[in-house]
Amino acid sequence: MNRIRIPAVLLLLASLLVACGDSDDPQASGSGLEKSKIKVAMLSLVTNAPYYIAVKEKLFEAEGLTVETQPVQASPQAYPALKNGAIDLVFANDASMLLGHDKGDLPINLIAEGTTLTPKFMAVLVMPGSPIKSIKDLAGHSVSVHVLNNIQAITLNAIAKQNGVDPAQIQYRQVVFPQMAATMQKGDLDAIHVNEPFLTDAEVKLGARMAVDGGAAPVTGIPMDGYFALDGWSKKYPKTAAAFQRALAKAQGIAAGDRTKVEEVLPSYIRNVDPAVAKKLTMPGFPTANDPQRLQKLIDLMKEQGQLTNRIDATTIVFQP
C-alpha cells in the first residue's frame, strides 16, 4: 500500500493553527472571547437590577458570554474569591473598592458603572415618634449603614457638613440592609440609612419617616456602585470585559427607560418583594456608559474626608475597551 506523504511545511502550518486555537477557556475560541464563562458575585439590591435584566433578556448570551451568579450578602465577602480567581467580577459599592485600591491590596478595574445617586433613593429613616427631624438632630445618635466607611457614610457626611453638622458626631453602626428596619423597630438603632427597596418597604410596613434625604445636595448624581474586576483580569481578558460591558450597557438602558422592567425582575432575586412596594420605589440613575469624571467626583470627596491616602486618577481605574 502506498503511503501519502504530507509535506513538512503543511504539518508545521497545522500545528500553528492548533496552537492559535488554545485558550484558558475551551469554549472561548468559538465566541471570539478570551473567556466565555465568568462568575459574578452579586448583591440583592435595586441597583443591580440591570444585571438580572441582562440575564433574563439573554443579553450576555448575545455577546457570547455565559454568566454564573454567586449571591453574597455584602460585597466584602467576595473579595477573597476575587483575589484568588474563584470569581471574575463583583458588584460592589465604589467607595469600598476604592479603599481597597488605595491600600494597595485590591488593585481594581471598574468594568461597568452601576448606578448614580438620585434624590430620595437613599434616606435616613426614623420611627414615627422619633424626635429626629433633620440632619442636625443626628448628632450623638446611632445610624446604620450596610458597610462601614462606604458610600452611605461618605454621602451622609457630606450632607451633614454642608448643613453645619460635625460628621464625627454621627455614630455609625454596621447592619445589613435586610435587618435594618427590624433592628430600628426593636429600639436598637435611633435611625437607619437605607436604600431601595428597603426604604419604601420600611415606610409602608413600619410607618417609618424620612428625616434626611440621602440623595440631596451636594451628593446628587454621585456614583454609587459598579461591576469590578482585578486590574490584571481585565488586562488578560479585555474582549471578555468589553462583552460584559456592552451587554450591561444595553440592560442599563432598558432599566433607565422602563421602570416596569425593574419592578418585574426584582422578585427573581430579592425575597418577599411586595408588588405594591415595587411600584412606589424611587429609582437610581442607570448610566449606559463609563465616565471617569463621574468617578473622580467620588474620589475627590473621599480624599477630602480623609478616607483615601492618595488622590487616585479615575482614568487608571475605569475600563475603556
GROMACS .gro file of C-alpha atoms in nm:
model
  321
    1MET     CA    1   0.000   0.000   0.000
    2ASN     CA    2   0.132   0.343  -0.095
    3ARG     CA    3   0.165   0.592   0.185
    4ILE     CA    4   0.064   0.953   0.132
    5ARG     CA    5   0.346   1.183   0.225
    6ILE     CA    6   0.243   1.514   0.382
    7PRO     CA    7   0.499   1.788   0.322
    8ALA     CA    8   0.668   1.911   0.637
    9VAL     CA    9   0.552   2.268   0.570
   10LEU     CA   10   0.187   2.157   0.588
   11LEU     CA   11   0.247   1.977   0.918
   12LEU     CA   12   0.404   2.292   1.059
   13LEU     CA   13   0.109   2.502   0.941
   14ALA     CA   14  -0.140   2.263   1.101
   15SER     CA   15   0.044   2.273   1.432
   16LEU     CA   16   0.041   2.653   1.430
   17LEU     CA   17  -0.333   2.661   1.366
   18VAL     CA   18  -0.394   2.431   1.662
   19ALA     CA   19  -0.174   2.647   1.883
   20CYS     CA   20  -0.366   2.960   1.781
   21GLY     CA   21  -0.686   2.795   1.898
   22ASP     CA   22  -0.556   2.741   2.252
   23SER     CA   23  -0.733   2.940   2.525
   24ASP     CA   24  -0.772   2.949   2.900
   25ASP     CA   25  -1.138   2.880   2.830
   26PRO     CA   26  -1.201   2.581   2.597
   27GLN     CA   27  -1.528   2.734   2.479
   28ALA     CA   28  -1.390   3.084   2.426
   29SER     CA   29  -1.247   3.019   2.082
   30GLY     CA   30  -1.594   2.980   1.934
   31SER     CA   31  -1.713   3.315   2.072
   32GLY     CA   32  -1.405   3.521   1.992
   33LEU     CA   33  -1.361   3.594   2.363
   34GLU     CA   34  -1.062   3.502   2.577
   35LYS     CA   35  -1.301   3.364   2.840
   36SER     CA   36  -1.665   3.288   2.767
   37LYS     CA   37  -1.771   3.163   3.113
   38ILE     CA   38  -1.746   3.401   3.408
   39LYS     CA   39  -1.863   3.407   3.770
   40VAL     CA   40  -2.011   3.726   3.911
   41ALA     CA   41  -2.069   3.794   4.283
   42MET     CA   42  -2.398   3.979   4.324
   43LEU     CA   43  -2.597   4.155   4.595
   44SER     CA   44  -2.976   4.164   4.625
   45LEU     CA   45  -3.045   4.533   4.563
   46VAL     CA   46  -3.240   4.752   4.324
   47THR     CA   47  -2.910   4.892   4.199
   48ASN     CA   48  -2.807   4.569   4.029
   49ALA     CA   49  -3.142   4.506   3.864
   50PRO     CA   50  -2.990   4.567   3.517
   51TYR     CA   51  -2.765   4.265   3.566
   52TYR     CA   52  -3.067   4.043   3.620
   53ILE     CA   53  -3.245   4.210   3.329
   54ALA     CA   54  -2.944   4.118   3.114
   55VAL     CA   55  -2.968   3.757   3.233
   56LYS     CA   56  -3.343   3.745   3.171
   57GLU     CA   57  -3.318   3.903   2.827
   58LYS     CA   58  -3.018   3.686   2.734
   59LEU     CA   59  -2.805   3.993   2.662
   60PHE     CA   60  -2.491   3.825   2.794
   61GLU     CA   61  -2.552   3.524   2.574
   62ALA     CA   62  -2.588   3.754   2.274
   63GLU     CA   63  -2.231   3.870   2.345
   64GLY     CA   64  -2.104   3.511   2.369
   65LEU     CA   65  -2.092   3.513   2.750
   66THR     CA   66  -2.223   3.262   2.999
   67VAL     CA   67  -2.252   3.417   3.345
   68GLU     CA   68  -2.284   3.230   3.671
   69THR     CA   69  -2.426   3.435   3.957
   70GLN     CA   70  -2.277   3.396   4.305
   71PRO     CA   71  -2.508   3.570   4.559
   72VAL     CA   72  -2.341   3.740   4.856
   73GLN     CA   73  -2.493   3.939   5.143
   74ALA     CA   74  -2.221   4.204   5.138
   75SER     CA   75  -1.959   4.260   4.869
   76PRO     CA   76  -1.655   4.228   5.105
   77GLN     CA   77  -1.748   3.861   5.142
   78ALA     CA   78  -1.647   3.818   4.778
   79TYR     CA   79  -1.307   3.988   4.793
   80PRO     CA   80  -1.106   3.674   4.884
   81ALA     CA   81  -1.264   3.487   4.593
   82LEU     CA   82  -1.194   3.780   4.362
   83LYS     CA   83  -0.831   3.780   4.467
   84ASN     CA   84  -0.778   3.407   4.417
   85GLY     CA   85  -0.966   3.395   4.087
   86ALA     CA   86  -1.264   3.192   4.210
   87ILE     CA   87  -1.488   3.469   4.079
   88ASP     CA   88  -1.427   3.709   3.792
   89LEU     CA   89  -1.637   4.014   3.880
   90VAL     CA   90  -1.804   4.154   4.188
   91PHE     CA   91  -2.086   4.405   4.213
   92ALA     CA   92  -1.981   4.641   4.491
   93ASN     CA   93  -2.012   4.995   4.615
   94ASP     CA   94  -1.746   5.219   4.466
   95ALA     CA   95  -1.621   5.352   4.798
   96SER     CA   96  -1.527   5.012   4.943
   97MET     CA   97  -1.342   4.917   4.627
   98LEU     CA   98  -1.158   5.248   4.616
   99LEU     CA   99  -1.048   5.199   4.978
  100GLY     CA  100  -0.900   4.859   4.892
  101HIS     CA  101  -0.731   5.001   4.585
  102ASP     CA  102  -0.587   5.290   4.784
  103LYS     CA  103  -0.434   5.049   5.037
  104GLY     CA  104  -0.275   4.850   4.755
  105ASP     CA  105  -0.431   4.515   4.844
  106LEU     CA  106  -0.710   4.523   4.585
  107PRO     CA  107  -0.598   4.673   4.252
  108ILE     CA  108  -0.924   4.718   4.064
  109ASN     CA  109  -1.075   4.792   3.728
  110LEU     CA  110  -1.429   4.930   3.704
  111ILE     CA  111  -1.565   4.727   3.413
  112ALA     CA  112  -1.911   4.885   3.414
  113GLU     CA  113  -2.073   5.157   3.621
  114GLY     CA  114  -2.375   5.057   3.823
  115THR     CA  115  -2.588   5.345   3.945
  116THR     CA  116  -2.579   5.712   4.039
  117LEU     CA  117  -2.749   5.863   4.342
  118THR     CA  118  -3.085   6.030   4.290
  119PRO     CA  119  -3.291   6.230   4.543
  120LYS     CA  120  -3.470   6.005   4.793
  121PHE     CA  121  -3.318   5.683   4.661
  122MET     CA  122  -3.130   5.666   4.992
  123ALA     CA  123  -3.261   5.818   5.313
  124VAL     CA  124  -3.223   5.830   5.687
  125LEU     CA  125  -3.543   5.685   5.831
  126VAL     CA  126  -3.672   5.700   6.188
  127MET     CA  127  -3.972   5.557   6.367
  128PRO     CA  128  -4.286   5.776   6.366
  129GLY     CA  129  -4.240   5.903   6.722
  130SER     CA  130  -3.869   5.980   6.693
  131PRO     CA  131  -3.750   6.329   6.794
  132ILE     CA  132  -3.508   6.325   6.498
  133LYS     CA  133  -3.646   6.565   6.236
  134SER     CA  134  -3.343   6.664   6.028
  135ILE     CA  135  -2.972   6.611   5.972
  136LYS     CA  136  -2.897   6.847   6.262
  137ASP     CA  137  -3.069   6.609   6.504
  138LEU     CA  138  -2.845   6.314   6.414
  139ALA     CA  139  -2.551   6.432   6.626
  140GLY     CA  140  -2.499   6.183   6.908
  141HIS     CA  141  -2.738   5.927   6.762
  142SER     CA  142  -2.680   5.582   6.613
  143VAL     CA  143  -2.734   5.540   6.240
  144SER     CA  144  -2.699   5.214   6.048
  145VAL     CA  145  -2.500   5.161   5.730
  146HIS     CA  146  -2.472   4.841   5.530
  147VAL     CA  147  -2.090   4.850   5.533
  148LEU     CA  148  -1.878   5.087   5.741
  149ASN     CA  149  -1.689   5.362   5.556
  150ASN     CA  150  -1.885   5.303   5.239
  151ILE     CA  151  -2.095   5.521   5.013
  152GLN     CA  152  -2.371   5.571   5.271
  153ALA     CA  153  -2.146   5.723   5.537
  154ILE     CA  154  -1.947   5.925   5.282
  155THR     CA  155  -2.255   6.085   5.127
  156LEU     CA  156  -2.427   6.145   5.461
  157ASN     CA  157  -2.110   6.303   5.599
  158ALA     CA  158  -2.107   6.541   5.302
  159ILE     CA  159  -2.472   6.636   5.363
  160ALA     CA  160  -2.400   6.685   5.734
  161LYS     CA  161  -2.101   6.908   5.669
  162GLN     CA  162  -2.298   7.126   5.427
  163ASN     CA  163  -2.562   7.172   5.697
  164GLY     CA  164  -2.317   7.263   5.971
  165VAL     CA  165  -2.315   6.924   6.146
  166ASP     CA  166  -1.988   6.762   6.252
  167PRO     CA  167  -1.988   6.416   6.084
  168ALA     CA  168  -1.780   6.281   6.372
  169GLN     CA  169  -2.087   6.319   6.596
  170ILE     CA  170  -2.284   6.064   6.394
  171GLN     CA  171  -2.249   5.715   6.543
  172TYR     CA  172  -2.239   5.469   6.253
  173ARG     CA  173  -2.325   5.105   6.313
  174GLN     CA  174  -2.298   4.824   6.059
  175VAL     CA  175  -2.626   4.641   5.997
  176VAL     CA  176  -2.706   4.472   5.665
  177PHE     CA  177  -2.994   4.623   5.470
  178PRO     CA  178  -3.249   4.341   5.523
  179GLN     CA  179  -3.210   4.367   5.903
  180MET     CA  180  -3.210   4.745   5.942
  181ALA     CA  181  -3.584   4.808   5.980
  182ALA     CA  182  -3.637   4.531   6.235
  183THR     CA  183  -3.334   4.646   6.435
  184MET     CA  184  -3.470   5.000   6.449
  185GLN     CA  185  -3.818   4.880   6.536
  186LYS     CA  186  -3.676   4.694   6.838
  187GLY     CA  187  -3.516   5.016   6.956
  188ASP     CA  188  -3.157   4.907   6.895
  189LEU     CA  189  -3.099   5.190   6.648
  190ASP     CA  190  -3.203   5.556   6.651
  191ALA     CA  191  -3.211   5.576   6.272
  192ILE     CA  192  -3.127   5.377   5.961
  193HIS     CA  193  -2.959   5.499   5.645
  194VAL     CA  194  -3.116   5.271   5.390
  195ASN     CA  195  -3.175   5.249   5.018
  196GLU     CA  196  -3.439   5.095   4.796
  197PRO     CA  197  -3.628   4.864   4.814
  198PHE     CA  198  -3.578   4.853   5.190
  199LEU     CA  199  -3.650   5.226   5.220
  200THR     CA  200  -4.003   5.214   5.079
  201ASP     CA  201  -4.069   4.880   5.249
  202ALA     CA  202  -3.993   5.034   5.591
  203GLU     CA  203  -4.209   5.336   5.516
  204VAL     CA  204  -4.504   5.122   5.411
  205LYS     CA  205  -4.482   4.847   5.675
  206LEU     CA  206  -4.348   5.038   5.978
  207GLY     CA  207  -4.469   5.386   5.903
  208ALA     CA  208  -4.104   5.493   5.915
  209ARG     CA  209  -4.047   5.862   5.848
  210MET     CA  210  -3.780   6.020   5.629
  211ALA     CA  211  -3.562   6.253   5.836
  212VAL     CA  212  -3.287   6.312   5.580
  213ASP     CA  213  -3.290   6.274   5.202
  214GLY     CA  214  -2.970   6.080   5.142
  215GLY     CA  215  -2.963   6.181   4.777
  216ALA     CA  216  -2.983   6.556   4.837
  217ALA     CA  217  -2.717   6.814   4.754
  218PRO     CA  218  -2.421   6.805   4.746
  219VAL     CA  219  -2.419   6.434   4.658
  220THR     CA  220  -2.692   6.413   4.394
  221GLY     CA  221  -2.555   6.226   4.093
  222ILE     CA  222  -2.256   6.078   4.276
  223PRO     CA  223  -2.166   5.726   4.150
  224MET     CA  224  -2.261   5.456   4.399
  225ASP     CA  225  -2.153   5.118   4.270
  226GLY     CA  226  -2.035   4.911   3.981
  227TYR     CA  227  -1.903   4.584   3.844
  228PHE     CA  228  -1.536   4.539   3.934
  229ALA     CA  229  -1.257   4.303   3.834
  230LEU     CA  230  -0.896   4.290   3.939
  231ASP     CA  231  -0.676   4.507   3.721
  232GLY     CA  232  -0.485   4.204   3.598
  233TRP     CA  233  -0.806   4.026   3.499
  234SER     CA  234  -0.921   4.295   3.258
  235LYS     CA  235  -0.573   4.309   3.103
  236LYS     CA  236  -0.580   3.933   3.049
  237TYR     CA  237  -0.939   3.921   2.921
  238PRO     CA  238  -1.008   4.259   2.752
  239LYS     CA  239  -1.253   4.120   2.498
  240THR     CA  240  -1.446   3.940   2.771
  241ALA     CA  241  -1.458   4.259   2.978
  242ALA     CA  242  -1.581   4.456   2.677
  243ALA     CA  243  -1.851   4.197   2.605
  244PHE     CA  244  -1.977   4.216   2.963
  245GLN     CA  245  -1.974   4.595   2.944
  246ARG     CA  246  -2.176   4.601   2.620
  247ALA     CA  247  -2.440   4.362   2.749
  248LEU     CA  248  -2.479   4.552   3.073
  249ALA     CA  249  -2.499   4.889   2.894
  250LYS     CA  250  -2.799   4.758   2.700
  251ALA     CA  251  -2.962   4.639   3.024
  252GLN     CA  252  -2.890   4.972   3.192
  253GLY     CA  253  -3.068   5.145   2.904
  254ILE     CA  254  -3.369   4.916   2.948
  255ALA     CA  255  -3.384   4.989   3.322
  256ALA     CA  256  -3.347   5.363   3.269
  257GLY     CA  257  -3.617   5.371   3.002
  258ASP     CA  258  -3.880   5.146   3.159
  259ARG     CA  259  -3.906   5.112   3.536
  260THR     CA  260  -4.160   4.830   3.499
  261LYS     CA  261  -3.873   4.612   3.375
  262VAL     CA  262  -3.700   4.671   3.709
  263GLU     CA  263  -4.020   4.604   3.904
  264GLU     CA  264  -4.072   4.277   3.718
  265VAL     CA  265  -3.721   4.142   3.774
  266LEU     CA  266  -3.685   4.229   4.145
  267PRO     CA  267  -3.877   3.923   4.280
  268SER     CA  268  -3.639   3.694   4.089
  269TYR     CA  269  -3.352   3.777   4.324
  270ILE     CA  270  -3.489   3.972   4.622
  271ARG     CA  271  -3.711   3.777   4.861
  272ASN     CA  272  -4.059   3.891   4.958
  273VAL     CA  273  -4.075   4.199   4.738
  274ASP     CA  274  -4.428   4.338   4.767
  275PRO     CA  275  -4.554   4.444   4.421
  276ALA     CA  276  -4.721   4.746   4.585
  277VAL     CA  277  -4.385   4.847   4.730
  278ALA     CA  278  -4.210   4.791   4.397
  279LYS     CA  279  -4.440   5.041   4.226
  280LYS     CA  280  -4.350   5.311   4.481
  281LEU     CA  281  -3.974   5.269   4.464
  282THR     CA  282  -3.751   5.562   4.385
  283MET     CA  283  -3.513   5.459   4.109
  284PRO     CA  284  -3.141   5.540   4.097
  285GLY     CA  285  -2.971   5.666   3.784
  286PHE     CA  286  -2.863   5.393   3.541
  287PRO     CA  287  -2.574   5.527   3.328
  288THR     CA  288  -2.521   5.348   2.999
  289ALA     CA  289  -2.152   5.432   2.959
  290ASN     CA  290  -1.849   5.464   3.184
  291ASP     CA  291  -1.744   5.818   3.275
  292PRO     CA  292  -1.411   5.864   3.458
  293GLN     CA  293  -1.506   6.221   3.551
  294ARG     CA  294  -1.808   6.094   3.741
  295LEU     CA  295  -1.597   5.853   3.946
  296GLN     CA  296  -1.340   6.127   4.002
  297LYS     CA  297  -1.601   6.330   4.193
  298LEU     CA  298  -1.638   6.047   4.443
  299ILE     CA  299  -1.261   6.001   4.467
  300ASP     CA  300  -1.213   6.370   4.539
  301LEU     CA  301  -1.489   6.365   4.803
  302MET     CA  302  -1.330   6.064   4.975
  303LYS     CA  303  -0.988   6.233   4.968
  304GLU     CA  304  -1.142   6.548   5.118
  305GLN     CA  305  -1.293   6.341   5.400
  306GLY     CA  306  -0.961   6.170   5.471
  307GLN     CA  307  -1.082   5.830   5.352
  308LEU     CA  308  -0.813   5.799   5.086
  309THR     CA  309  -0.440   5.844   5.130
  310ASN     CA  310  -0.379   5.911   4.762
  311ARG     CA  311  -0.569   6.113   4.505
  312ILE     CA  312  -0.644   5.833   4.262
  313ASP     CA  313  -0.673   5.915   3.893
  314ALA     CA  314  -1.009   5.768   3.783
  315THR     CA  315  -0.884   5.714   3.429
  316THR     CA  316  -0.644   5.449   3.561
  317ILE     CA  317  -0.934   5.253   3.711
  318VAL     CA  318  -1.222   5.284   3.467
  319PHE     CA  319  -1.213   5.019   3.195
  320GLN     CA  320  -1.225   5.154   2.842
  321PRO     CA  321  -1.222   4.895   2.558
   0.00000   0.00000   0.00000
